[in-house]
Amino acid sequence: MSPRFVRWRLMLSNSREESRRQECLMLRRHARRGVSVVAVQAALLASSSGAFAQNSSAVLPPVTVDAPAAVQPKPRKPAVSTAAARSRSAKPASERAAPTVTGEQGAGGARASLEPPVAVARYQLPQRSFSITAKEVDETINLKDPEDAVKYMPSLLVRKRNDGDNQAVLATRSWGVNSSARTLIYYDDLLISALIGNNNTNSSPRWNLISPEAIGRIDYLNGPFAAAYPGNSIGGVLLISSKMPDKPFAVAKETVSVMPWNQYGTKDTYVTSQTSAAAGNRDGRLSWLVSANYLDSFQQPLTYTTSSTIPAGTTGTFPALNKQGVPANVVGTGILAHSQQTSGNIRLAYDVTAQVQATYSFGIWNNHQVSDPQTYLRSAATGLPTFNNITTFANAKYIWDQTHVSNAVAIKSDTKGTFDFDLSASSYNYLEDAQLNPYTVTPTGVGFSQNGKIQRMDGTNWQNADAKGIWRPLGYGGAHEISFGIHGDRYRLENPTYGSAVWYQAATGTGQLYANSQGETRTGALWLQDAWKIQPNLKLTLGGRLETWQSLDGQNVVTLASGAGVITSSFTKNQPGLASTNFSPKASLSYDPNKDWNITVNFGEAYRYPTVLELYQNVTVGNTITVANPFLKPEQDFTGELNIERHWNDGRVRLTVFRERTNNAIIAQTNMINATQSATTFSNVDAIRLQGVELSADKDNVLINGLQLFGSVTYVDSRILADAGWAGFDPLTNLATTVVGKRVPYVPDWRAKLGVTYRPNENWAYTVAARYSGKQYSTLDNTDRVSHVYGAFDNFFVVDLKMHYNATKNLAFDFGIDNLFNEQYFLFHPFPGRTFVLAGKYTF
């Protein structure tokens, strides 16, 4: 044997020994990080295509394998950086912090938006989900406000009347635009749903706290099937996640939209400009994200002023009917507003240890809005504009100033071990919320009275707190995963209306109390859920939620006043307190016939408790009087669904059949008092039933590379089963009506969306998308028979275009058109016509 051969054998032997030594060191290192040697070996040997779990992610936790050490050892990094790196590498791909631009591929090469949401994976939530990432939003949607991002999600509709709308309610497949308290919307750890009420005005979600450029991903979960969420999840849960950075980044975007408008006597062009920015970084244990948004919006008429007759001695009236066929001639605009909004948000995340992270976020939103109504009437004698002494013009003349702040704090662990926890608390406060109106109009011309009213909501606030735990008695990925928690919330309403000597100066209040609405609700809850993997492809999830609710301190002050604003009588009523304790069971069975198919059956009972505004807020706006009901009972909802899903790495198709029954459904009903005045009241409808089917599909690379198709169609058969307390009449015939067998208000029969996006390369994306909604009613007896008039709820078909261009690595441009064919339709309010959108974004 030659000496050269002997030396070669010795070198090979030493190399193998060194390799084995490095492998042992690597395995010990992973063991110290909470991953067993067996798990590492299994992860390295298993085929990624041969394993699948109930949520289509890997059964075993992802493992990061370190490269062999270099021959010359490098100096050790500081402990802080090492801890942060371990924290990131220990998380599965779906839970890792997003970089500046959210990645579009998840585990196994799947598109990121097709991967399960973080909350679903962490708590083994039974709901099926639909998601969209920031990159997909950038490329396909004319994004002007955060709520635009859900525009093409199956069955969802946001009642957005204009850019910067602060009254944009989210409607779901079975609940309409009057159901703000039947969905839950979270921005990270902050609940932005305003569960202070259940309407589409001052109870709308606080979208404006979010800068569009801070959004990393949005996930929607259908139905009240998770014990972890309150009964307000009847309609679903929307989870908005910010894009916390791993490295320095900054982005700024300028968006301009232009909308020509021509309806009744108003012809104008309305322009909105919006500046949005975000910046962030990670420095060792600390990561931060700062975002801001400024919007300057001139808005089309949101309401119109009507009269039952053509005012004598004037010209310019547009003869018209209201939705029930009663004369409601249009004599001018109502709210014609200019809004300037500023919002800012800061979010901090600190790695207490490698597996425990604390977060804090602070948000502030300011709105200055003025409305100056326009009359169409002209004096037949002088030819000059006139209000003709129609006092409702005064309600549309206002100055509105709002400053709201939010705080949220959370601490959570992510050990992937036997136990994990999640503690969070948030608050929302109205620091200032005052609307100033003149009391009436002057007898002649287009002037307003010097005196007026100040409607305040300063002091209105709410708080939420949750403590959650996850127990894995058989280890991570074991047969049982038990989650549990405790919840508490408090909602406080303060809504007085005072007189003022000079209507446009809040400091000149007279001390006269015209009205007051105040009260409070509190809820406490305990919940428990067990996700049991009976077989690797069969999972049974059982849960329950025990809730106790009460209302207290309700009070209403009602006054009568002369035409000049002098109070002639006053009445104060202390409302009785209410209480209720209820248990809601949940059940889900999920089965994967193979790695491409999933069948899930879900059932959930839920209780939706009356809100403070439904119980106590009495308010008069124009010719509409809203009367609260302090004796409302909680809604009891039973929902079941069957999901059948086929999925690919780049798409999926899902069929959902659902049925829902709600007892004591709280529905706001508007009836005419006389030819010009209406009253909105809240009542419990004994029983309603909603059933239907939803089909959604989303697929990349259809026929040709880069062509994506997406769409959905939803049919809902909604019926009122019983309402013994109904005593309404048809204002057109003056005959009594019935509601049994009629369709549930605000729920359209059909909704459909269809879109196509073509990405020929990395620089360009072209999108054409269409949205359709069928007929819906707003009255319990379905007497709103006239369509396409102010106050109606119309069917509509809207087509949108979007072109996205990445000019350079850092610079991108957008051009789009919303409502391409200028469809004119009403959802009570007139909705936007054809709108041109131009945007430019620079990423630093």
XYZ file of N, CA and C in Angstrom, residues 637-829:
579
model
N -78.387 32.671 18.096
C -78.118 32.297 16.712
C -77.592 30.871 16.636
N -78.136 30.087 15.705
C -77.657 28.734 15.418
C -77.187 28.710 13.959
N -75.924 28.382 13.740
C -75.369 28.366 12.385
C -74.680 27.040 12.124
N -74.958 26.457 10.960
C -74.277 25.248 10.527
C -73.846 25.383 9.081
N -72.744 24.716 8.723
C -72.275 24.783 7.345
C -71.518 23.512 6.976
N -71.517 23.217 5.689
C -70.733 22.130 5.109
C -69.805 22.730 4.065
N -68.487 22.489 4.227
C -67.491 22.980 3.281
C -66.841 21.807 2.554
N -66.755 21.912 1.237
C -66.008 20.954 0.435
C -64.989 21.752 -0.379
N -63.711 21.407 -0.193
C -62.661 22.227 -0.796
C -61.642 21.368 -1.533
N -61.269 21.833 -2.716
C -60.165 21.260 -3.483
C -59.090 22.332 -3.588
N -57.855 22.009 -3.189
C -56.816 23.031 -3.200
C -55.569 22.565 -3.922
N -54.857 23.545 -4.479
C -53.574 23.366 -5.137
C -52.584 24.332 -4.498
N -51.334 24.253 -4.889
C -50.352 25.209 -4.395
C -50.672 26.632 -4.831
N -51.329 26.780 -5.965
C -51.597 28.115 -6.484
C -53.088 28.386 -6.655
N -53.924 27.705 -5.894
C -55.346 27.999 -6.004
C -56.206 27.034 -5.221
N -57.510 27.293 -5.265
C -58.458 26.406 -4.617
C -59.862 26.742 -5.101
N -60.767 25.800 -4.887
C -62.185 26.008 -5.123
C -62.917 25.463 -3.907
N -63.916 26.205 -3.430
C -64.623 25.817 -2.207
C -66.130 25.988 -2.395
N -66.873 24.970 -2.000
C -68.328 25.014 -1.990
C -68.797 24.961 -0.542
N -69.622 25.927 -0.155
C -70.143 25.992 1.210
C -71.665 26.038 1.167
N -72.284 25.121 1.890
C -73.735 25.129 2.075
C -73.991 25.492 3.531
N -74.831 26.496 3.774
C -75.003 26.978 5.142
C -76.476 27.210 5.463
N -76.757 27.162 6.735
C -78.110 27.440 7.240
C -77.981 28.110 8.599
N -78.800 29.118 8.815
C -78.713 29.904 10.046
C -80.123 30.266 10.515
N -80.338 30.111 11.822
C -81.603 30.538 12.424
C -81.275 31.447 13.597
N -81.951 32.583 13.656
C -81.732 33.535 14.740
C -83.046 33.825 15.427
N -83.083 33.568 16.728
C -84.232 33.929 17.544
C -83.990 35.290 18.200
N -85.049 36.071 18.305
C -84.975 37.419 18.895
C -83.981 38.303 18.149
N -83.966 38.189 16.846
C -83.055 39.004 16.046
C -83.367 40.485 16.252
N -82.331 41.262 16.578
C -82.513 42.704 16.802
C -82.355 43.408 15.460
N -83.456 43.960 14.963
C -83.459 44.597 13.647
C -84.052 45.988 13.776
N -83.350 46.959 13.201
C -83.853 48.327 13.171
C -84.871 48.449 12.045
N -86.038 48.960 12.364
C -87.116 49.086 11.388
C -87.510 50.552 11.254
N -87.567 51.029 10.012
C -87.943 52.415 9.743
C -89.346 52.455 9.146
N -90.238 53.217 9.772
C -91.607 53.402 9.291
C -91.917 54.877 9.157
N -92.785 55.217 8.232
C -93.177 56.607 8.033
C -94.179 57.033 9.102
N -93.899 58.171 9.746
C -94.850 58.760 10.697
C -95.901 59.546 9.926
N -95.432 60.314 8.951
C -96.324 61.039 8.048
C -95.628 61.096 6.689
N -96.049 61.997 5.840
C -95.531 62.015 4.479
C -94.050 62.355 4.418
N -93.514 63.062 5.405
C -92.119 63.497 5.340
C -91.261 62.987 6.484
N -91.844 62.505 7.565
C -91.060 62.083 8.727
C -91.099 60.564 8.897
N -89.949 60.019 9.301
C -89.865 58.588 9.552
C -89.282 58.348 10.937
N -89.608 57.199 11.484
C -89.099 56.812 12.797
C -88.432 55.454 12.687
N -87.206 55.368 13.200
C -86.467 54.112 13.230
C -86.488 53.577 14.656
N -86.972 52.355 14.810
C -87.054 51.734 16.126
C -86.347 50.390 16.115
N -85.885 49.967 17.286
C -85.222 48.679 17.441
C -86.182 47.705 18.118
N -86.257 46.502 17.577
C -87.150 45.510 18.160
C -86.574 44.122 17.960
N -87.048 43.183 18.792
C -86.695 41.767 18.624
C -87.687 41.107 17.676
N -87.187 40.624 16.558
C -88.012 39.831 15.646
C -87.930 38.388 16.127
N -89.078 37.757 16.332
C -89.118 36.457 17.011
C -88.181 35.422 16.399
N -88.222 35.257 15.080
C -87.377 34.233 14.454
C -87.163 34.560 12.983
N -85.914 34.405 12.529
C -85.598 34.519 11.120
C -84.744 33.317 10.722
N -84.752 33.023 9.421
C -83.964 31.904 8.912
C -83.251 32.334 7.645
N -81.952 32.008 7.564
C -81.163 32.290 6.376
C -80.465 31.010 5.947
N -80.575 30.659 4.686
C -79.917 29.466 4.174
C -79.448 29.741 2.750
N -78.366 29.082 2.380
C -77.878 29.341 1.042
C -76.623 28.568 0.716
N -75.986 28.990 -0.367
C -74.803 28.314 -0.867
C -73.814 29.362 -1.353
N -72.531 29.094 -1.122
C -71.459 29.981 -1.573
C -70.432 29.146 -2.334
N -70.083 29.584 -3.523
C -69.058 28.928 -4.331
C -67.974 29.958 -4.621
N -66.726 29.637 -4.256
C -65.622 30.554 -4.508
C -64.475 29.786 -5.149
N -63.706 30.482 -5.982
C -62.577 29.858 -6.666
C -61.489 30.892 -6.887
N -60.252 30.414 -6.892
C -59.088 31.282 -7.065
C -57.965 30.417 -7.596
N -57.439 30.744 -8.790
C -56.426 29.873 -9.404
C -55.455 30.706 -10.232
N -54.146 30.441 -10.025
C -53.101 31.072 -10.824
C -52.827 30.238 -12.074
N -52.186 30.888 -13.048
C -51.687 30.209 -14.252
C -52.765 29.377 -14.936
N -53.888 30.025 -15.208
C -54.997 29.369 -15.896
C -54.797 29.528 -17.403
N -54.645 28.432 -18.092
C -54.428 28.365 -19.541
C -53.046 28.886 -19.938
N -52.674 30.068 -19.425
C -51.342 30.598 -19.740
C -50.659 31.023 -18.448
N -49.355 31.046 -18.476
C -48.587 31.428 -17.305
C -48.838 32.895 -16.960
N -49.129 33.167 -15.681
C -49.335 34.530 -15.222
C -50.775 34.996 -15.204
N -51.716 34.156 -15.639
C -53.130 34.539 -15.670
C -53.853 33.962 -14.455
N -54.351 34.831 -13.603
C -55.059 34.425 -12.383
C -56.547 34.743 -12.515
N -57.377 33.766 -12.175
C -58.824 33.961 -12.123
C -59.289 33.849 -10.684
N -60.219 34.700 -10.295
C -60.797 34.622 -8.955
C -62.251 35.061 -9.015
N -63.048 34.509 -8.116
C -64.453 34.894 -8.105
C -65.253 34.106 -7.099
N -66.487 34.524 -6.935
C -67.398 33.841 -6.015
C -68.828 34.178 -6.392
N -69.730 33.304 -6.014
C -71.158 33.556 -6.172
C -71.855 33.030 -4.923
N -72.767 33.825 -4.380
C -73.462 33.479 -3.139
C -74.952 33.690 -3.321
N -75.725 32.688 -2.933
C -77.181 32.802 -2.931
C -77.683 32.603 -1.513
N -78.581 33.504 -1.076
C -79.146 33.425 0.277
C -80.667 33.514 0.184
N -81.331 32.518 0.731
C -82.783 32.554 0.895
C -83.053 32.953 2.338
N -83.465 34.188 2.547
C -83.694 34.699 3.900
C -85.189 34.913 4.123
N -85.669 34.466 5.284
C -87.101 34.574 5.568
C -87.338 34.928 7.033
N -88.364 35.749 7.242
C -88.846 36.017 8.596
C -89.862 34.938 8.928
N -89.620 34.200 10.008
C -90.488 33.082 10.380
C -91.604 33.498 11.324
N -91.328 34.453 12.210
C -92.350 34.864 13.176
C -91.988 36.225 13.744
N -93.006 37.047 13.971
C -92.834 38.350 14.627
C -94.185 38.793 15.165
N -94.516 38.282 16.342
C -95.844 38.513 16.913
C -96.099 39.976 17.244
N -95.038 40.752 17.443
C -95.221 42.147 17.831
C -95.377 43.104 16.669
N -95.393 42.611 15.434
C -95.477 43.498 14.282
C -96.852 44.136 14.176
N -96.867 45.454 13.947
C -98.130 46.180 13.785
C -97.954 47.305 12.782
N -97.311 47.017 11.655
C -97.020 48.043 10.672
C -98.086 48.164 9.606
N -97.939 49.231 8.778
C -98.873 49.440 7.681
C -98.111 49.948 6.467
N -98.730 49.790 5.331
C -98.153 50.244 4.071
C -98.510 51.720 3.895
N -97.518 52.628 3.851
C -97.845 54.062 3.754
C -98.499 54.440 2.432
N -98.377 53.594 1.434
C -98.981 53.903 0.142
C -100.464 53.560 0.126
N -100.824 52.436 0.764
C -102.221 51.999 0.769
C -102.904 52.225 2.107
N -102.096 52.506 3.143
C -102.594 52.687 4.521
C -103.245 51.423 5.069
N -102.878 50.253 4.522
C -103.404 48.985 4.988
C -102.360 48.272 5.849
N -102.848 47.458 6.804
C -101.949 46.690 7.657
C -101.176 45.676 6.817
N -99.944 45.417 7.222
C -99.097 44.475 6.507
C -98.667 43.347 7.432
N -98.097 42.305 6.822
C -97.547 41.196 7.588
C -96.069 41.048 7.228
N -95.307 40.427 8.120
C -93.886 40.243 7.848
C -93.518 38.763 7.709
N -94.386 37.864 8.131
C -94.083 36.437 8.075
C -93.927 36.007 6.610
N -92.837 35.346 6.323
C -92.547 34.909 4.971
C -91.800 35.929 4.137
N -91.636 37.151 4.656
C -90.922 38.187 3.907
C -89.412 38.013 4.072
N -88.663 38.622 3.163
C -87.212 38.519 3.211
C -86.634 39.398 4.317
N -85.527 38.937 4.893
C -84.876 39.659 5.981
C -84.258 40.942 5.434
N -84.467 42.075 6.093
C -83.913 43.341 5.584
C -82.402 43.310 5.432
N -81.942 44.003 4.393
C -80.528 44.268 4.105
C -79.743 43.036 3.648
N -80.441 41.927 3.375
C -79.753 40.719 2.907
C -80.129 40.494 1.445
N -79.219 40.728 0.488
C -79.552 40.490 -0.917
C -79.645 39.002 -1.201
N -80.416 38.651 -2.220
C -80.537 37.243 -2.578
C -79.276 36.725 -3.261
N -78.681 37.532 -4.149
C -77.493 37.107 -4.878
C -76.353 38.102 -4.664
N -75.157 37.556 -4.530
C -73.935 38.355 -4.605
C -72.945 37.588 -5.469
N -72.218 38.299 -6.313
C -71.247 37.630 -7.178
C -70.065 38.560 -7.435
N -68.902 37.943 -7.589
C -67.681 38.669 -7.924
C -66.886 37.819 -8.911
N -66.285 38.474 -9.869
C -65.474 37.768 -10.857
C -64.348 38.683 -11.278
N -63.122 38.149 -11.282
C -61.985 38.972 -11.664
C -60.902 38.164 -12.344
N -60.077 38.884 -13.095
C -58.937 38.268 -13.750
C -57.756 39.219 -13.612
N -56.603 38.655 -13.254
C -55.363 39.423 -13.178
C -54.333 38.748 -14.063
N -53.694 39.551 -14.903
C -52.644 39.018 -15.783
C -51.319 39.668 -15.404
N -50.337 38.822 -15.090
C -48.993 39.271 -14.738
C -48.018 38.728 -15.796
N -47.753 39.475 -16.859
C -46.863 38.977 -17.912
C -45.428 38.831 -17.432
N -45.050 39.631 -16.417
C -43.717 39.550 -15.830
C -43.778 40.159 -14.434
N -42.623 40.367 -13.810
C -42.580 40.879 -12.451
C -42.946 42.352 -12.368
N -42.966 43.043 -13.487
C -43.168 44.498 -13.463
C -44.610 44.926 -13.676
N -45.403 44.108 -14.314
C -46.747 44.536 -14.693
C -47.812 43.596 -14.123
N -48.960 44.188 -13.776
C -50.142 43.414 -13.389
C -51.375 44.180 -13.861
N -52.250 43.493 -14.584
C -53.478 44.100 -15.104
C -54.670 43.346 -14.511
N -55.628 44.087 -13.965
C -56.788 43.455 -13.316
C -58.083 44.061 -13.826
N -59.029 43.183 -14.134
C -60.414 43.576 -14.414
C -61.291 42.758 -13.469
N -62.156 43.428 -12.719
C -63.000 42.722 -11.747
C -64.394 43.331 -11.740
N -65.379 42.478 -11.495
C -66.776 42.913 -11.467
C -67.429 42.472 -10.172
N -68.353 43.314 -9.673
C -69.087 43.012 -8.444
C -70.581 43.197 -8.704
N -71.361 42.224 -8.235
C -72.816 42.281 -8.417
C -73.510 42.020 -7.087
N -74.579 42.767 -6.833
C -75.433 42.520 -5.674
C -76.882 42.590 -6.122
N -77.673 41.623 -5.668
C -79.078 41.583 -6.043
C -79.933 42.505 -5.189
N -81.219 42.429 -5.408
C -82.177 43.267 -4.695
C -82.176 42.944 -3.202
N -82.278 43.978 -2.396
C -82.450 43.798 -0.962
C -83.496 44.789 -0.461
N -84.130 44.419 0.631
C -85.156 45.268 1.232
C -84.612 45.894 2.508
N -85.180 47.013 2.897
C -84.809 47.657 4.156
C -85.978 47.733 5.125
N -87.130 47.186 4.727
C -88.299 47.156 5.610
C -88.655 45.706 5.908
N -89.141 45.468 7.104
C -89.500 44.111 7.503
C -90.636 43.546 6.659
N -91.567 44.416 6.249
C -92.694 43.931 5.444
C -92.424 44.031 3.947
N -91.200 44.371 3.568
C -90.783 44.424 2.162
C -91.652 45.366 1.315
N -92.033 46.481 1.901
C -92.849 47.444 1.158
C -92.014 48.472 0.411
N -90.688 48.385 0.481
C -89.864 49.308 -0.311
C -89.756 48.750 -1.726
N -90.723 49.152 -2.518
C -90.948 48.587 -3.852
C -90.329 49.410 -4.974
N -89.884 50.618 -4.679
C -89.363 51.507 -5.720
C -87.834 51.508 -5.665
N -87.215 51.251 -6.805
C -85.753 51.184 -6.877
C -85.171 52.453 -7.484
N -83.864 52.638 -7.276
C -83.085 53.716 -7.879
C -83.650 55.094 -7.544
N -84.051 55.235 -6.275
C -84.417 56.534 -5.724
C -83.687 56.685 -4.396
N -83.526 57.932 -3.962
C -82.837 58.178 -2.703
C -83.553 57.444 -1.562
N -82.783 56.673 -0.779
C -83.338 55.893 0.317
C -83.563 54.439 -0.018
N -83.522 54.082 -1.302
C -83.725 52.689 -1.707
C -82.440 51.887 -1.498
N -82.575 50.557 -1.584
C -81.430 49.646 -1.548
C -81.458 48.844 -2.849
N -80.591 49.258 -3.772
C -80.672 48.773 -5.144
C -79.769 47.570 -5.399
N -80.125 46.842 -6.460
C -79.157 45.919 -7.035
C -78.140 46.738 -7.829
N -76.936 46.213 -8.017
C -75.938 46.955 -8.778
C -74.941 45.995 -9.409
N -74.337 46.473 -10.507
C -73.274 45.742 -11.199
C -72.178 46.746 -11.506
N -71.000 46.532 -10.898
C -69.906 47.491 -10.978
C -68.661 46.787 -11.491
N -67.978 47.417 -12.436
C -66.741 46.875 -13.005
C -65.587 47.813 -12.658
N -64.463 47.232 -12.214
C -63.276 47.996 -11.838
C -62.085 47.572 -12.694
N -61.178 48.511 -12.945
C -59.938 48.241 -13.665
C -58.759 48.660 -12.803
N -57.641 47.955 -12.949
C -56.423 48.328 -12.226
C -55.209 47.920 -13.063
N -54.246 48.853 -13.169
C -52.973 48.568 -13.821
C -51.864 48.923 -12.838
N -51.011 47.958 -12.550
C -49.914 48.155 -11.607
C -48.595 47.983 -12.340
N -47.664 48.922 -12.100
C -46.381 48.903 -12.806
C -45.245 49.160 -11.832
N -44.340 48.204 -11.730
C -43.117 48.382 -10.965
C -42.067 48.986 -11.884
N -41.915 50.311 -11.814
C -41.000 50.990 -12.727
C -39.551 50.637 -12.422
N -39.230 50.591 -11.141
C -37.903 50.173 -10.691
C -38.090 49.288 -9.462
N -36.985 48.903 -8.864
C -37.067 48.094 -7.651
C -37.774 48.840 -6.534
N -37.692 50.166 -6.549
C -38.228 50.976 -5.456
C -39.478 51.759 -5.819
N -39.720 51.968 -7.091
C -40.792 52.870 -7.512
C -41.876 52.110 -8.266
N -43.148 52.338 -7.851
C -44.288 51.678 -8.490
C -45.389 52.695 -8.749
N -46.153 52.456 -9.815
C -47.265 53.327 -10.173
C -48.530 52.488 -10.357
N -49.678 53.115 -10.066
C -50.980 52.481 -10.267
C -51.882 53.423 -11.048
N -52.654 52.844 -11.930
C -53.744 53.580 -12.560
C -54.959 52.673 -12.572
N -56.103 53.233 -12.168
C -57.302 52.410 -12.125
C -58.564 53.220 -12.319
N -59.630 52.500 -12.576
C -60.960 53.104 -12.669
C -61.917 52.235 -11.872
N -62.549 52.798 -10.874
C -63.617 52.124 -10.152
C -64.956 52.523 -10.771
N -65.870 51.534 -10.881
C -67.184 51.769 -11.472
C -67.044 52.295 -12.900
N -66.415 51.477 -13.718
C -66.065 51.854 -15.087
C -67.264 52.374 -15.879
N -68.425 51.739 -15.744
C -69.589 52.108 -16.550
C -70.511 53.104 -15.841
N -70.006 53.711 -14.767
C -70.714 54.789 -14.068
C -72.115 54.368 -13.614
N -72.196 53.177 -13.016
C -73.464 52.682 -12.481
C -73.942 53.599 -11.355
N -75.176 54.086 -11.455
C -75.752 54.915 -10.402
C -76.718 54.067 -9.590
N -76.423 53.935 -8.310
C -77.256 53.118 -7.443
C -77.238 53.682 -6.028
N -78.239 53.279 -5.267
C -78.404 53.738 -3.889
C -78.362 52.554 -2.939
N -77.647 52.678 -1.856
C -77.815 51.841 -0.672
C -78.188 52.813 0.433
N -79.407 53.289 0.362
C -79.942 54.463 1.044
C -79.248 55.712 0.510
N -77.936 55.806 0.653
C -77.147 56.925 0.144
C -76.817 56.700 -1.332
